[in-house]
Amino acid sequence: MRLDKYLSHCGVGTRKKVKKHITQKRVTINGNTSIDPGTQVDPDRDVVCMDGREIHYEQYVYLMMNKPSGVITATEDVKDRTVLDLIDLPVPKDLAPVGRLDKDTVGLLLLTNDGALAHRLLAPRSHVDKTYFAIVSGEDRHVDETDVKAFKKGLELSDFTCMPAELLIVEKKPDHITETRVTIREGKFHQIKRMFAARGFTVTYLKRESMGPITLDPALSEGTYRMLTEDEKGLIAQDTENMVE
Ligand code: URA
């Protein structure tokens, strides 16, 4: 792999920026200064440093984003801004969101170029728990125990029966507004909104708080993201180890 590609894949900067760093003699390969961005590097054997700090090559990149409202969960779109447009790091070309959140849904979104892992997390038979905080509005009532029971039993929608879901009433507000927390183990299109609609409620705010063993970092404001930590990567690997391929 070319040295400039290696460095930009590792998130050091854009190819243009990285070339500049190289010509400024800030980069070494196995202790020798390299001034040619086209120098070949073997990620398994060579030690690449910039300003004396080792730059490790990772084939796979894993990001956690707090998705804001108003952007779509896609890699490109002719009309709307996508979650990838929010990322200002140089990232691998094949980075993609794991699953989808609606345009108006906020919260935890994982992105990776590890297609096998994404597939394991999303496979319908994997049943990964996803927890959402939802504010819902009722015509003439709050969410109550009858709804909790119905969610638990498995709601009948027009085209499928939902798996049992956990519905927690967090707080009842004026005007038949209820704050809730819902955990589902599947991820059909508009599922949470459709589940509440089946009980006569409209979801006015939806935020994903967790997916499998990963919880949204409260330090991430909407529209920001960070790499997953080694611990978080380990948790996902453990969680998906025995899942269907
Ligand atoms: N359920 C929904 O209705 N929308 C989402 O974005 C995610 C789950």
Tab-separated table of N, CA and C in Angstrom, residues 130-241:
chain	number	residue	atom	x	y	z
A	130	LYS	N	-32.550	-3.415	20.801
A	130	LYS	CA	-32.368	-1.984	20.497
A	130	LYS	C	-33.307	-1.214	21.412
A	131	THR	N	-32.755	-0.270	22.170
A	131	THR	CA	-33.586	0.487	23.109
A	131	THR	C	-33.743	1.929	22.645
A	132	TYR	N	-34.985	2.394	22.672
A	132	TYR	CA	-35.324	3.748	22.218
A	132	TYR	C	-36.026	4.504	23.336
A	133	PHE	N	-35.745	5.797	23.420
A	133	PHE	CA	-36.535	6.691	24.255
A	133	PHE	C	-37.538	7.342	23.305
A	134	ALA	N	-38.815	7.219	23.629
A	134	ALA	CA	-39.844	7.750	22.713
A	134	ALA	C	-40.823	8.627	23.477
A	135	ILE	N	-41.105	9.797	22.928
A	135	ILE	CA	-42.173	10.644	23.477
A	135	ILE	C	-43.369	10.475	22.553
A	136	VAL	N	-44.488	10.090	23.147
A	136	VAL	CA	-45.649	9.802	22.308
A	136	VAL	C	-46.855	10.609	22.777
A	137	SER	N	-47.703	10.888	21.802
A	137	SER	CA	-48.862	11.724	22.074
A	137	SER	C	-50.137	10.916	21.812
A	138	GLY	N	-51.045	10.939	22.780
A	138	GLY	CA	-52.308	10.210	22.620
A	138	GLY	C	-53.452	11.171	22.356
A	139	GLU	N	-54.493	10.672	21.682
A	139	GLU	CA	-55.684	11.503	21.405
A	139	GLU	C	-56.374	11.885	22.713
A	140	ASP	N	-56.654	10.858	23.534
A	140	ASP	CA	-57.436	11.114	24.743
A	140	ASP	C	-56.934	10.338	25.956
A	141	ARG	N	-55.684	9.810	25.866
A	141	ARG	CA	-55.170	9.070	27.027
A	141	ARG	C	-53.652	8.994	27.003
A	142	HIS	N	-53.103	8.653	28.169
A	142	HIS	CA	-51.669	8.384	28.264
A	142	HIS	C	-51.402	6.908	27.924
A	143	VAL	N	-50.155	6.582	27.716
A	143	VAL	CA	-49.763	5.174	27.623
A	143	VAL	C	-50.009	4.567	29.006
A	144	ASP	N	-50.579	3.344	29.033
A	144	ASP	CA	-50.844	2.716	30.330
A	144	ASP	C	-50.483	1.234	30.302
A	145	GLU	N	-50.882	0.550	31.371
A	145	GLU	CA	-50.497	-0.867	31.510
A	145	GLU	C	-51.069	-1.753	30.400
A	146	THR	N	-52.196	-1.343	29.812
A	146	THR	CA	-52.757	-2.168	28.724
A	146	THR	C	-51.796	-2.154	27.525
A	147	ASP	N	-51.134	-1.005	27.319
A	147	ASP	CA	-50.161	-0.908	26.216
A	147	ASP	C	-48.904	-1.728	26.543
A	148	VAL	N	-48.491	-1.647	27.816
A	148	VAL	CA	-47.310	-2.420	28.240
A	148	VAL	C	-47.560	-3.899	27.955
A	149	LYS	N	-48.767	-4.356	28.308
A	149	LYS	CA	-49.115	-5.780	28.107
A	149	LYS	C	-49.149	-6.130	26.617
A	150	ALA	N	-49.741	-5.223	25.831
A	150	ALA	CA	-49.858	-5.488	24.388
A	150	ALA	C	-48.472	-5.572	23.738
A	151	PHE	N	-47.568	-4.693	24.149
A	151	PHE	CA	-46.202	-4.733	23.609
A	151	PHE	C	-45.532	-6.054	23.999
A	152	LYS	N	-45.787	-6.459	25.244
A	152	LYS	CA	-45.151	-7.670	25.773
A	152	LYS	C	-45.655	-8.919	25.052
A	153	LYS	N	-46.946	-8.883	24.704
A	153	LYS	CA	-47.559	-10.053	24.050
A	153	LYS	C	-47.057	-10.181	22.604
A	154	GLY	N	-46.780	-9.043	21.961
A	154	GLY	CA	-46.396	-9.046	20.538
A	154	GLY	C	-47.519	-8.444	19.725
A	155	LEU	N	-47.328	-7.192	19.301
A	155	LEU	CA	-48.404	-6.476	18.608
A	155	LEU	C	-48.632	-7.021	17.203
A	156	GLU	N	-49.906	-7.034	16.820
A	156	GLU	CA	-50.260	-7.444	15.450
A	156	GLU	C	-50.264	-6.195	14.579
A	157	LEU	N	-49.362	-6.114	13.610
A	157	LEU	CA	-49.430	-5.012	12.646
A	157	LEU	C	-50.061	-5.569	11.370
A	158	SER	N	-50.301	-4.701	10.372
A	158	SER	CA	-51.059	-5.176	9.199
A	158	SER	C	-50.320	-6.297	8.464
A	159	ASP	N	-48.976	-6.254	8.475
A	159	ASP	CA	-48.242	-7.239	7.677
A	159	ASP	C	-47.360	-8.190	8.482
A	160	PHE	N	-47.260	-7.981	9.767
A	160	PHE	CA	-46.508	-8.943	10.586
A	160	PHE	C	-46.844	-8.803	12.067
A	161	THR	N	-46.510	-9.851	12.812
A	161	THR	CA	-46.691	-9.818	14.273
A	161	THR	C	-45.337	-9.518	14.894
A	162	CYS	N	-45.297	-8.478	15.735
A	162	CYS	CA	-44.026	-8.101	16.363
A	162	CYS	C	-43.630	-9.130	17.412
A	163	MET	N	-42.325	-9.257	17.592
A	163	MET	CA	-41.837	-10.070	18.708
A	163	MET	C	-42.178	-9.328	20.003
A	164	PRO	N	-42.253	-10.032	21.123
A	164	PRO	CA	-42.512	-9.355	22.395
A	164	PRO	C	-41.515	-8.213	22.605
A	165	ALA	N	-42.039	-7.072	23.046
A	165	ALA	CA	-41.189	-5.898	23.258
A	165	ALA	C	-41.436	-5.368	24.663
A	166	GLU	N	-40.401	-4.729	25.202
A	166	GLU	CA	-40.548	-4.181	26.554
A	166	GLU	C	-40.879	-2.698	26.462
A	167	LEU	N	-41.993	-2.316	27.089
A	167	LEU	CA	-42.410	-0.906	27.106
A	167	LEU	C	-42.410	-0.427	28.546
A	168	LEU	N	-41.704	0.660	28.783
A	168	LEU	CA	-41.602	1.211	30.128
A	168	LEU	C	-42.180	2.618	30.105
A	169	ILE	N	-43.066	2.933	31.059
A	169	ILE	CA	-43.590	4.296	31.128
A	169	ILE	C	-42.632	5.107	31.986
A	170	VAL	N	-42.013	6.127	31.399
A	170	VAL	CA	-41.020	6.919	32.141
A	170	VAL	C	-41.728	8.047	32.882
A	171	GLU	N	-42.577	8.783	32.171
A	171	GLU	CA	-43.289	9.891	32.825
A	171	GLU	C	-44.521	10.293	32.021
A	172	LYS	N	-45.594	10.553	32.748
A	172	LYS	CA	-46.805	11.049	32.090
A	172	LYS	C	-46.802	12.572	32.209
A	173	LYS	N	-46.979	13.234	31.076
A	173	LYS	CA	-46.938	14.702	31.020
A	173	LYS	C	-48.346	15.210	30.716
A	174	PRO	N	-48.559	16.534	30.820
A	174	PRO	CA	-49.888	17.064	30.473
A	174	PRO	C	-50.236	16.773	29.002
A	175	ASP	N	-51.487	16.918	28.663
A	175	ASP	CA	-51.998	16.779	27.289
A	175	ASP	C	-51.775	15.387	26.692
A	176	HIS	N	-51.848	14.358	27.532
A	176	HIS	CA	-51.741	12.973	27.055
A	176	HIS	C	-50.404	12.671	26.363
A	177	ILE	N	-49.378	13.382	26.811
A	177	ILE	CA	-48.020	13.085	26.318
A	177	ILE	C	-47.386	12.106	27.307
A	178	THR	N	-46.765	11.050	26.794
A	178	THR	CA	-46.077	10.091	27.674
A	178	THR	C	-44.637	9.890	27.205
A	179	GLU	N	-43.725	9.958	28.174
A	179	GLU	CA	-42.327	9.617	27.869
A	179	GLU	C	-42.153	8.132	28.155
A	180	THR	N	-41.582	7.437	27.204
A	180	THR	CA	-41.464	5.977	27.338
A	180	THR	C	-40.071	5.507	26.946
A	181	ARG	N	-39.794	4.275	27.284
A	181	ARG	CA	-38.565	3.618	26.816
A	181	ARG	C	-38.981	2.245	26.276
A	182	VAL	N	-38.561	1.930	25.064
A	182	VAL	CA	-38.995	0.689	24.418
A	182	VAL	C	-37.781	-0.114	23.969
A	183	THR	N	-37.834	-1.407	24.226
A	183	THR	CA	-36.765	-2.279	23.714
A	183	THR	C	-37.371	-3.292	22.759
A	184	ILE	N	-36.828	-3.303	21.538
A	184	ILE	CA	-37.295	-4.272	20.538
A	184	ILE	C	-36.115	-5.150	20.129
A	185	ARG	N	-36.439	-6.333	19.600
A	185	ARG	CA	-35.369	-7.260	19.226
A	185	ARG	C	-35.371	-7.521	17.726
A	186	GLU	N	-36.057	-6.650	17.001
A	186	GLU	CA	-36.054	-6.737	15.541
A	186	GLU	C	-35.998	-5.304	15.034
A	187	GLY	N	-35.976	-5.097	13.750
A	187	GLY	CA	-35.816	-3.729	13.265
A	187	GLY	C	-36.482	-3.517	11.928
A	188	LYS	N	-37.805	-3.651	11.941
A	188	LYS	CA	-38.537	-3.430	10.682
A	188	LYS	C	-38.707	-1.929	10.464
A	189	PHE	N	-38.985	-1.566	9.215
A	189	PHE	CA	-39.146	-0.177	8.801
A	189	PHE	C	-40.175	0.544	9.688
A	190	HIS	N	-39.793	1.676	10.256
A	190	HIS	CA	-40.688	2.483	11.109
A	190	HIS	C	-41.300	1.676	12.261
A	191	GLN	N	-40.580	0.700	12.738
A	191	GLN	CA	-41.220	-0.237	13.668
A	191	GLN	C	-41.798	0.413	14.926
A	192	ILE	N	-41.025	1.256	15.591
A	192	ILE	CA	-41.519	1.850	16.844
A	192	ILE	C	-42.739	2.735	16.563
A	193	LYS	N	-42.641	3.518	15.499
A	193	LYS	CA	-43.764	4.407	15.166
A	193	LYS	C	-45.013	3.584	14.850
A	194	ARG	N	-44.816	2.479	14.142
A	194	ARG	CA	-45.967	1.646	13.778
A	194	ARG	C	-46.552	0.937	14.996
A	195	MET	N	-45.689	0.540	15.921
A	195	MET	CA	-46.185	-0.134	17.130
A	195	MET	C	-47.059	0.819	17.949
A	196	PHE	N	-46.574	2.045	18.121
A	196	PHE	CA	-47.384	3.007	18.886
A	196	PHE	C	-48.654	3.371	18.113
A	197	ALA	N	-48.532	3.512	16.792
A	197	ALA	CA	-49.713	3.856	15.985
A	197	ALA	C	-50.793	2.786	16.158
A	198	ALA	N	-50.357	1.532	16.260
A	198	ALA	CA	-51.322	0.439	16.428
A	198	ALA	C	-52.096	0.576	17.743
A	199	ARG	N	-51.528	1.318	18.705
A	199	ARG	CA	-52.201	1.533	19.999
A	199	ARG	C	-52.828	2.935	20.074
A	200	GLY	N	-52.811	3.667	18.944
A	200	GLY	CA	-53.470	4.981	18.892
A	200	GLY	C	-52.582	6.155	19.292
A	201	PHE	N	-51.264	5.972	19.254
A	201	PHE	CA	-50.355	7.057	19.652
A	201	PHE	C	-49.480	7.503	18.474
A	202	THR	N	-49.071	8.778	18.542
A	202	THR	CA	-48.139	9.307	17.545
A	202	THR	C	-46.799	9.558	18.236
A	203	VAL	N	-45.725	9.081	17.625
A	203	VAL	CA	-44.392	9.324	18.190
A	203	VAL	C	-43.941	10.719	17.746
A	204	THR	N	-43.633	11.570	18.728
A	204	THR	CA	-43.210	12.933	18.366
A	204	THR	C	-41.701	13.121	18.522
A	205	TYR	N	-41.057	12.195	19.219
A	205	TYR	CA	-39.597	12.273	19.401
A	205	TYR	C	-39.097	10.851	19.595
A	206	LEU	N	-38.031	10.495	18.863
A	206	LEU	CA	-37.508	9.134	18.976
A	206	LEU	C	-35.983	9.174	18.990
A	207	LYS	N	-35.426	8.549	20.018
A	207	LYS	CA	-33.958	8.540	20.142
A	207	LYS	C	-33.497	7.127	20.454
A	208	ARG	N	-32.565	6.605	19.646
A	208	ARG	CA	-32.024	5.279	19.984
A	208	ARG	C	-30.923	5.462	21.020
A	209	GLU	N	-31.054	4.716	22.116
A	209	GLU	CA	-30.088	4.841	23.209
A	209	GLU	C	-29.062	3.714	23.210
A	210	SER	N	-29.454	2.533	22.739
A	210	SER	CA	-28.480	1.443	22.729
A	210	SER	C	-28.804	0.436	21.642
A	211	MET	N	-27.772	-0.310	21.283
A	211	MET	CA	-27.912	-1.369	20.278
A	211	MET	C	-27.008	-2.494	20.748
A	212	GLY	N	-27.596	-3.644	21.071
A	212	GLY	CA	-26.791	-4.726	21.639
A	212	GLY	C	-26.043	-4.201	22.858
A	213	PRO	N	-24.745	-4.458	22.943
A	213	PRO	CA	-23.999	-4.064	24.141
A	213	PRO	C	-23.499	-2.617	24.100
A	214	ILE	N	-23.822	-1.883	23.021
A	214	ILE	CA	-23.285	-0.530	22.866
A	214	ILE	C	-24.330	0.519	23.247
A	215	THR	N	-23.934	1.404	24.163
A	215	THR	CA	-24.819	2.478	24.620
A	215	THR	C	-24.281	3.806	24.111
A	216	LEU	N	-25.185	4.678	23.710
A	216	LEU	CA	-24.775	5.991	23.207
A	216	LEU	C	-23.981	6.742	24.280
A	217	ASP	N	-22.821	7.235	23.910
A	217	ASP	CA	-21.965	7.989	24.830
A	217	ASP	C	-22.632	9.338	25.115
A	218	PRO	N	-22.964	9.624	26.392
A	218	PRO	CA	-23.655	10.876	26.701
A	218	PRO	C	-22.809	12.116	26.386
A	219	ALA	N	-21.506	11.911	26.202
A	219	ALA	CA	-20.636	13.054	25.878
A	219	ALA	C	-20.767	13.468	24.410
A	220	LEU	N	-21.424	12.626	23.607
A	220	LEU	CA	-21.570	12.958	22.178
A	220	LEU	C	-22.828	13.800	21.978
A	221	SER	N	-22.649	15.032	21.531
A	221	SER	CA	-23.839	15.833	21.231
A	221	SER	C	-24.344	15.423	19.844
A	222	GLU	N	-25.569	15.806	19.522
A	222	GLU	CA	-26.137	15.406	18.225
A	222	GLU	C	-25.251	15.896	17.079
A	223	GLY	N	-24.982	15.007	16.147
A	223	GLY	CA	-24.162	15.370	14.980
A	223	GLY	C	-22.691	15.058	15.180
A	224	THR	N	-22.304	14.597	16.391
A	224	THR	CA	-20.896	14.267	16.603
A	224	THR	C	-20.721	12.749	16.694
A	225	TYR	N	-19.468	12.327	16.636
A	225	TYR	CA	-19.175	10.890	16.580
A	225	TYR	C	-17.787	10.661	17.161
A	226	ARG	N	-17.508	9.398	17.435
A	226	ARG	CA	-16.162	9.022	17.863
A	226	ARG	C	-15.910	7.576	17.466
A	227	MET	N	-14.627	7.187	17.494
A	227	MET	CA	-14.288	5.791	17.234
A	227	MET	C	-14.781	4.957	18.422
A	228	LEU	N	-15.156	3.707	18.189
A	228	LEU	CA	-15.458	2.818	19.310
A	228	LEU	C	-14.166	2.525	20.059
A	229	THR	N	-14.259	2.355	21.370
A	229	THR	CA	-13.078	2.004	22.161
A	229	THR	C	-12.786	0.509	21.962
A	230	GLU	N	-11.599	0.086	22.380
A	230	GLU	CA	-11.245	-1.340	22.286
A	230	GLU	C	-12.251	-2.176	23.079
A	231	ASP	N	-12.664	-1.666	24.260
A	231	ASP	CA	-13.638	-2.398	25.082
A	231	ASP	C	-14.954	-2.577	24.336
A	232	GLU	N	-15.418	-1.503	23.707
A	232	GLU	CA	-16.692	-1.584	22.977
A	232	GLU	C	-16.595	-2.555	21.801
A	233	LYS	N	-15.448	-2.517	21.109
A	233	LYS	CA	-15.271	-3.450	19.973
A	233	LYS	C	-15.288	-4.891	20.485
A	234	GLY	N	-14.659	-5.093	21.647
A	234	GLY	CA	-14.638	-6.431	22.255
A	234	GLY	C	-16.041	-6.890	22.612
A	235	LEU	N	-16.848	-5.972	23.153
A	235	LEU	CA	-18.219	-6.325	23.548
A	235	LEU	C	-19.048	-6.749	22.334
A	236	ILE	N	-18.892	-6.019	21.241
A	236	ILE	CA	-19.666	-6.378	20.037
A	236	ILE	C	-19.201	-7.731	19.520
A	237	ALA	N	-17.888	-7.924	19.494
A	237	ALA	CA	-17.353	-9.188	18.970
A	237	ALA	C	-17.897	-10.348	19.806
A	238	GLN	N	-17.890	-10.161	21.125
A	238	GLN	CA	-18.387	-11.203	22.031
A	238	GLN	C	-19.865	-11.479	21.770
A	239	ASP	N	-20.624	-10.378	21.654
A	239	ASP	CA	-22.068	-10.470	21.506
A	239	ASP	C	-22.474	-11.154	20.205
A	240	THR	N	-21.686	-10.940	19.161
A	240	THR	CA	-22.095	-11.438	17.840
A	240	THR	C	-21.393	-12.750	17.489
A	241	GLU	N	-20.536	-13.220	18.392
A	241	GLU	CA	-19.709	-14.400	18.122
A	241	GLU	C	-20.522	-15.592	17.626
